[in-house]
Amino acid sequence: MSKNLILFTKILLLTPLFVLVASPGGKDLKKSPYPPLKGVPTGEKITCSPDPLVNYRWKSPDADDDLEVYTRKPVSVTCDEPMNMTVKGNSDLTITGACNIMFDFGQVNAGWLEFECDDMPATVECSISEFNEPAVFNLGSEHPVKTAVPEQYGKTYRLELNKQLYEGVRFAWIHLKDVSRKFRIRNVRLVCQTKPTNYEGSFNSNDEQLNRIWYTAAYTVRLNLLKDYFGAILMERSDRHSWTGDAHTSQAAALVAFGNYDFVRKNILYTAEQFNGILSYSLYWVQSLLDYYQYTGDQSLLDSLCNNACNKLDIAYQHYEQSPSVSFYGWDERLGAGFENPNCKETHTAYKMLSIQTWKRFAKAMTDCGRQDLSRKYETYADEKQQQLQCSPDWQEGLDIFAASDAVNAGVVSPEEVASLWNNVFGDRLQRVSYSPFNQYFVINALARLGRYGEAMNTIDDCWGGQLRYGATTFFEVFRPSWNLCKLADNDAPVNNQCGYTSFTHPWSAGVAKWLSEEVLGVKPEVPGFKTFTVCPHLTTGLTRIDGAVPTPHGKIKVYMDVKEGKGSLSVPAGTTGRLAIPLMGAANIEIKMDGQTILPEKKNATHVYLPVLNEGSHTFSFSYDRPAESPVVEEDLKYCYPASTVKEDTLTQGNWKGVYGSKGYILFNYDGEGAHRTKLPKQCQSIICQREENSNYMNTASDKRALVSNIENDESRSLGAITTFDPQVCRQTITIDVDYRHDKPYKISLYFVDWDYNGRRSAIELFDLQNKRILSPVHMVRNYGMGRYVTFEVNQPVRVRICQVRGANAACSALFLD
């Protein structure tokens, strides 16, 4: 598509379902699978939410409600041949010649593309995507390439890519060829589906990005609510079913954003016998049950599922000393990169810590329920394993951010151990970032438990704020902050990797909404069901004002506080009592009036003063500090060992590498045929190991200047092979090269890329420490390598090079050189 795109107009329009009628003699239009939207707009403006239905309300939404549909019109239209199109209102087009038309619908939606044309004098195809290029996914999808000829029903055209119709759609395209005359396309639209769900929670602060993060997380979950369960992904890529662990963070966000307790309950029952073959997911299911119990007080569900939960907890106890196959713990390199190597030390230790945490939480819930027998049993499990740790003073050695976070959340880190754990694990801002936003939730929970709220806010900015800066309107399956350094435009095609083809709408990333409601707004139940609760806001990183609500079975807890103005309010629902803490914001003393009366704090610590218990009703309060309020900012840099500026590219050398590269050694991949590399390694290089690669050798290379000249002296013959990714197989969009070169000084690694058949390949390179798998440099994007391109990194340690497909048939690397 031409870069000379013209932006015509921008509008935003939400309409009821458009009624479609086939022309006489035309194929009957398949009816929408769901009834039209019944929700009613309230008129409230919530500009920080990407959800077009954020201010819609249903009278009495129910867990058993069917989905409903509505339509969205584009907010903008662009065309690669602007002289061949005129547009009116973004959805009414007049076409005079061949062109590719791109529609932006403003945010990701769960829907399908439709339009109308009286008489189509052209060849037409349509595409959809969550990002700004037509999407492609893996084998096993009903339609891996998200481009197809639309189905025609009389004058109506509909893009149908799977039996359920919907996909994740932010962008859509109409591709027109062989245009024989002028014609018109009308009413371009998405038909979108939604589960009737009201926003009962809210979040607002003086930090607009933080507000956007909360609402984007909520919208990510809401888009994936299906008729009978919490969905885990919008795009159809063969795994669009319920994932039990993913649902843990999705349900957590739903509890604070929607208060749709009946649907959370339904999903817990739906997933009660599922764990997707992943050990940690069984424990996340137990934690979801406990979250639900804490927020609702619904002991009947806890009682009915008690034996199920105990079975899962007992299995975890049996596993504890056995180092079982955990199957999966997250996509981060330090966790074994998903399914590639999940049984590493970090995942086994994290699973143990998660077990201790879950035993403790369950024991506490059993105490609340009067089941002292079960409380003692699981407290004993936790105490036994915690004592084992304490008998091994070096148990922390080698922990990384995930096992360390689970250890903190399990309460097994003593005060004396915190400093060393912080210095060795938590103190590096870059290494606190998880490739999976799912796991990031547990990291920020640990930071809160450590009292490191400023650092938690920095990490939230790196992970979720970074996604917003990338253009996100929903949160992603995986993300690195450095994607923003190598993008050319917002919503560029993402890096595909060990997770396969990356999803841009993955509700497992939504746990941050619960964290913000509990830690920044500060609302938490003290007893199950919010019969008593606390409000303890933590305001750092410039935060001085909060305003929001958390739903409870008794009604909404509404909180407002402005520490600069020294005022606030709290609504305590009927039948409950609340305890309010006011942050000191660096002050030593504070004077407080509650409902017009001067009161004394009940207690005080280093960060807050706690007021006496408040009974039901609406309360206003004012306060003054003995010095100006300070919202401290923790200054931390996101530092890479090897910054982007140190990476060099070369497009001139092409195949004439001798004398330029490889002075210390090289591998010419598949130079003499598939599996036949030409290799020379220096003695300091213990090994270079490629994994998950496919071997290719290209034909007719002898006279092509891109092909590599022979390594043999006086031999000017050429050949070219490559190691490539296994696209489009599931989770085979990446290869690794482990370079165990132990040099006593910095050395250079150069990779030679050739897009041999000019397939539009675009690839990404990631660099990790070979031993601890910590990321070392920003992601480097390799574009336009049809004529050959060298990428050179200067490093001083053994490294893992991960090469990932982004666009094109696969990622292809033809050689590695050491200098």
PDB file of N, CA and C in Angstrom, residues 170-201:
ATOM      1  N   ARG A 170      -9.828  -3.595  14.659  1.00  0.00           N
ATOM      2  CA  ARG A 170      -9.675  -2.139  14.729  1.00  0.00           C
ATOM      3  C   ARG A 170      -9.638  -1.576  13.313  1.00  0.00           C
ATOM      4  N   PHE A 171      -8.937  -2.276  12.434  1.00  0.00           N
ATOM      5  CA  PHE A 171      -8.766  -1.828  11.055  1.00  0.00           C
ATOM      6  C   PHE A 171      -9.397  -2.832  10.096  1.00  0.00           C
ATOM      7  N   ALA A 172      -9.929  -2.305   9.000  1.00  0.00           N
ATOM      8  CA  ALA A 172     -10.480  -3.155   7.945  1.00  0.00           C
ATOM      9  C   ALA A 172     -10.094  -2.566   6.594  1.00  0.00           C
ATOM     10  N   TRP A 173     -10.075  -3.424   5.596  1.00  0.00           N
ATOM     11  CA  TRP A 173      -9.698  -3.013   4.249  1.00  0.00           C
ATOM     12  C   TRP A 173     -10.690  -3.566   3.233  1.00  0.00           C
ATOM     13  N   ILE A 174     -10.928  -2.788   2.202  1.00  0.00           N
ATOM     14  CA  ILE A 174     -11.601  -3.278   0.999  1.00  0.00           C
ATOM     15  C   ILE A 174     -10.592  -3.138  -0.141  1.00  0.00           C
ATOM     16  N   HIS A 175     -10.239  -4.267  -0.762  1.00  0.00           N
ATOM     17  CA  HIS A 175      -9.266  -4.293  -1.855  1.00  0.00           C
ATOM     18  C   HIS A 175     -10.025  -4.447  -3.170  1.00  0.00           C
ATOM     19  N   LEU A 176      -9.847  -3.531  -4.064  1.00  0.00           N
ATOM     20  CA  LEU A 176     -10.594  -3.522  -5.325  1.00  0.00           C
ATOM     21  C   LEU A 176      -9.633  -3.603  -6.511  1.00  0.00           C
ATOM     22  N   LYS A 177      -9.871  -4.558  -7.391  1.00  0.00           N
ATOM     23  CA  LYS A 177      -9.094  -4.711  -8.627  1.00  0.00           C
ATOM     24  C   LYS A 177     -10.057  -4.796  -9.804  1.00  0.00           C
ATOM     25  N   ASP A 178      -9.490  -4.620 -10.987  1.00  0.00           N
ATOM     26  CA  ASP A 178     -10.262  -4.812 -12.229  1.00  0.00           C
ATOM     27  C   ASP A 178     -11.546  -3.978 -12.228  1.00  0.00           C
ATOM     28  N   VAL A 179     -11.437  -2.736 -11.827  1.00  0.00           N
ATOM     29  CA  VAL A 179     -12.606  -1.846 -11.776  1.00  0.00           C
ATOM     30  C   VAL A 179     -12.943  -1.411 -13.212  1.00  0.00           C
ATOM     31  N   SER A 180     -14.136  -1.741 -13.649  1.00  0.00           N
ATOM     32  CA  SER A 180     -14.505  -1.461 -15.047  1.00  0.00           C
ATOM     33  C   SER A 180     -15.276  -0.156 -15.213  1.00  0.00           C
ATOM     34  N   ARG A 181     -15.831   0.388 -14.130  1.00  0.00           N
ATOM     35  CA  ARG A 181     -16.569   1.649 -14.231  1.00  0.00           C
ATOM     36  C   ARG A 181     -16.753   2.232 -12.833  1.00  0.00           C
ATOM     37  N   LYS A 182     -17.233   3.431 -12.796  1.00  0.00           N
ATOM     38  CA  LYS A 182     -17.508   4.119 -11.544  1.00  0.00           C
ATOM     39  C   LYS A 182     -18.640   3.413 -10.798  1.00  0.00           C
ATOM     40  N   PHE A 183     -18.474   3.271  -9.462  1.00  0.00           N
ATOM     41  CA  PHE A 183     -19.551   2.680  -8.657  1.00  0.00           C
ATOM     42  C   PHE A 183     -19.444   3.173  -7.224  1.00  0.00           C
ATOM     43  N   ARG A 184     -20.429   2.766  -6.414  1.00  0.00           N
ATOM     44  CA  ARG A 184     -20.550   3.292  -5.062  1.00  0.00           C
ATOM     45  C   ARG A 184     -20.579   2.148  -4.045  1.00  0.00           C
ATOM     46  N   ILE A 185     -19.869   2.341  -2.937  1.00  0.00           N
ATOM     47  CA  ILE A 185     -19.927   1.457  -1.763  1.00  0.00           C
ATOM     48  C   ILE A 185     -20.538   2.250  -0.619  1.00  0.00           C
ATOM     49  N   ARG A 186     -21.532   1.665   0.053  1.00  0.00           N
ATOM     50  CA  ARG A 186     -22.270   2.398   1.078  1.00  0.00           C
ATOM     51  C   ARG A 186     -22.228   1.669   2.418  1.00  0.00           C
ATOM     52  N   ASN A 187     -22.435   2.445   3.448  1.00  0.00           N
ATOM     53  CA  ASN A 187     -22.682   1.933   4.805  1.00  0.00           C
ATOM     54  C   ASN A 187     -21.626   0.905   5.237  1.00  0.00           C
ATOM     55  N   VAL A 188     -20.366   1.290   5.083  1.00  0.00           N
ATOM     56  CA  VAL A 188     -19.284   0.445   5.607  1.00  0.00           C
ATOM     57  C   VAL A 188     -19.382   0.445   7.130  1.00  0.00           C
ATOM     58  N   ARG A 189     -19.350  -0.719   7.719  1.00  0.00           N
ATOM     59  CA  ARG A 189     -19.627  -0.814   9.152  1.00  0.00           C
ATOM     60  C   ARG A 189     -19.027  -2.088   9.738  1.00  0.00           C
ATOM     61  N   LEU A 190     -18.823  -2.059  11.031  1.00  0.00           N
ATOM     62  CA  LEU A 190     -18.598  -3.274  11.795  1.00  0.00           C
ATOM     63  C   LEU A 190     -19.887  -3.615  12.519  1.00  0.00           C
ATOM     64  N   VAL A 191     -20.259  -4.868  12.480  1.00  0.00           N
ATOM     65  CA  VAL A 191     -21.308  -5.362  13.365  1.00  0.00           C
ATOM     66  C   VAL A 191     -20.594  -5.974  14.557  1.00  0.00           C
ATOM     67  N   CYS A 192     -20.858  -5.440  15.737  1.00  0.00           N
ATOM     68  CA  CYS A 192     -20.092  -5.785  16.943  1.00  0.00           C
ATOM     69  C   CYS A 192     -20.980  -6.501  17.951  1.00  0.00           C
ATOM     70  N   GLN A 193     -20.389  -7.409  18.697  1.00  0.00           N
ATOM     71  CA  GLN A 193     -21.129  -8.129  19.725  1.00  0.00           C
ATOM     72  C   GLN A 193     -20.696  -7.683  21.112  1.00  0.00           C
ATOM     73  N   THR A 194     -21.609  -7.799  22.066  1.00  0.00           N
ATOM     74  CA  THR A 194     -21.289  -7.441  23.445  1.00  0.00           C
ATOM     75  C   THR A 194     -22.143  -8.244  24.399  1.00  0.00           C
ATOM     76  N   LYS A 195     -21.611  -8.560  25.552  1.00  0.00           N
ATOM     77  CA  LYS A 195     -22.361  -9.159  26.652  1.00  0.00           C
ATOM     78  C   LYS A 195     -22.928  -8.023  27.499  1.00  0.00           C
ATOM     79  N   PRO A 196     -24.242  -7.988  27.736  1.00  0.00           N
ATOM     80  CA  PRO A 196     -24.807  -6.916  28.568  1.00  0.00           C
ATOM     81  C   PRO A 196     -24.104  -6.843  29.924  1.00  0.00           C
ATOM     82  N   THR A 197     -23.384  -5.757  30.146  1.00  0.00           N
ATOM     83  CA  THR A 197     -22.565  -5.598  31.356  1.00  0.00           C
ATOM     84  C   THR A 197     -22.456  -4.118  31.678  1.00  0.00           C
ATOM     85  N   ASN A 198     -22.805  -3.746  32.873  1.00  0.00           N
ATOM     86  CA  ASN A 198     -22.707  -2.355  33.302  1.00  0.00           C
ATOM     87  C   ASN A 198     -21.378  -2.086  34.007  1.00  0.00           C
ATOM     88  N   TYR A 199     -20.842  -0.892  33.813  1.00  0.00           N
ATOM     89  CA  TYR A 199     -19.706  -0.434  34.604  1.00  0.00           C
ATOM     90  C   TYR A 199     -20.237   0.035  35.955  1.00  0.00           C
ATOM     91  N   GLU A 200     -20.002  -0.746  36.982  1.00  0.00           N
ATOM     92  CA  GLU A 200     -20.381  -0.343  38.331  1.00  0.00           C
ATOM     93  C   GLU A 200     -19.206   0.283  39.072  1.00  0.00           C
ATOM     94  N   GLY A 201     -17.991  -0.046  38.654  1.00  0.00           N
ATOM     95  CA  GLY A 201     -16.805   0.572  39.220  1.00  0.00           C
ATOM     96  C   GLY A 201     -16.339   1.726  38.358  1.00  0.00           C
TER      97      GLY A 201
END
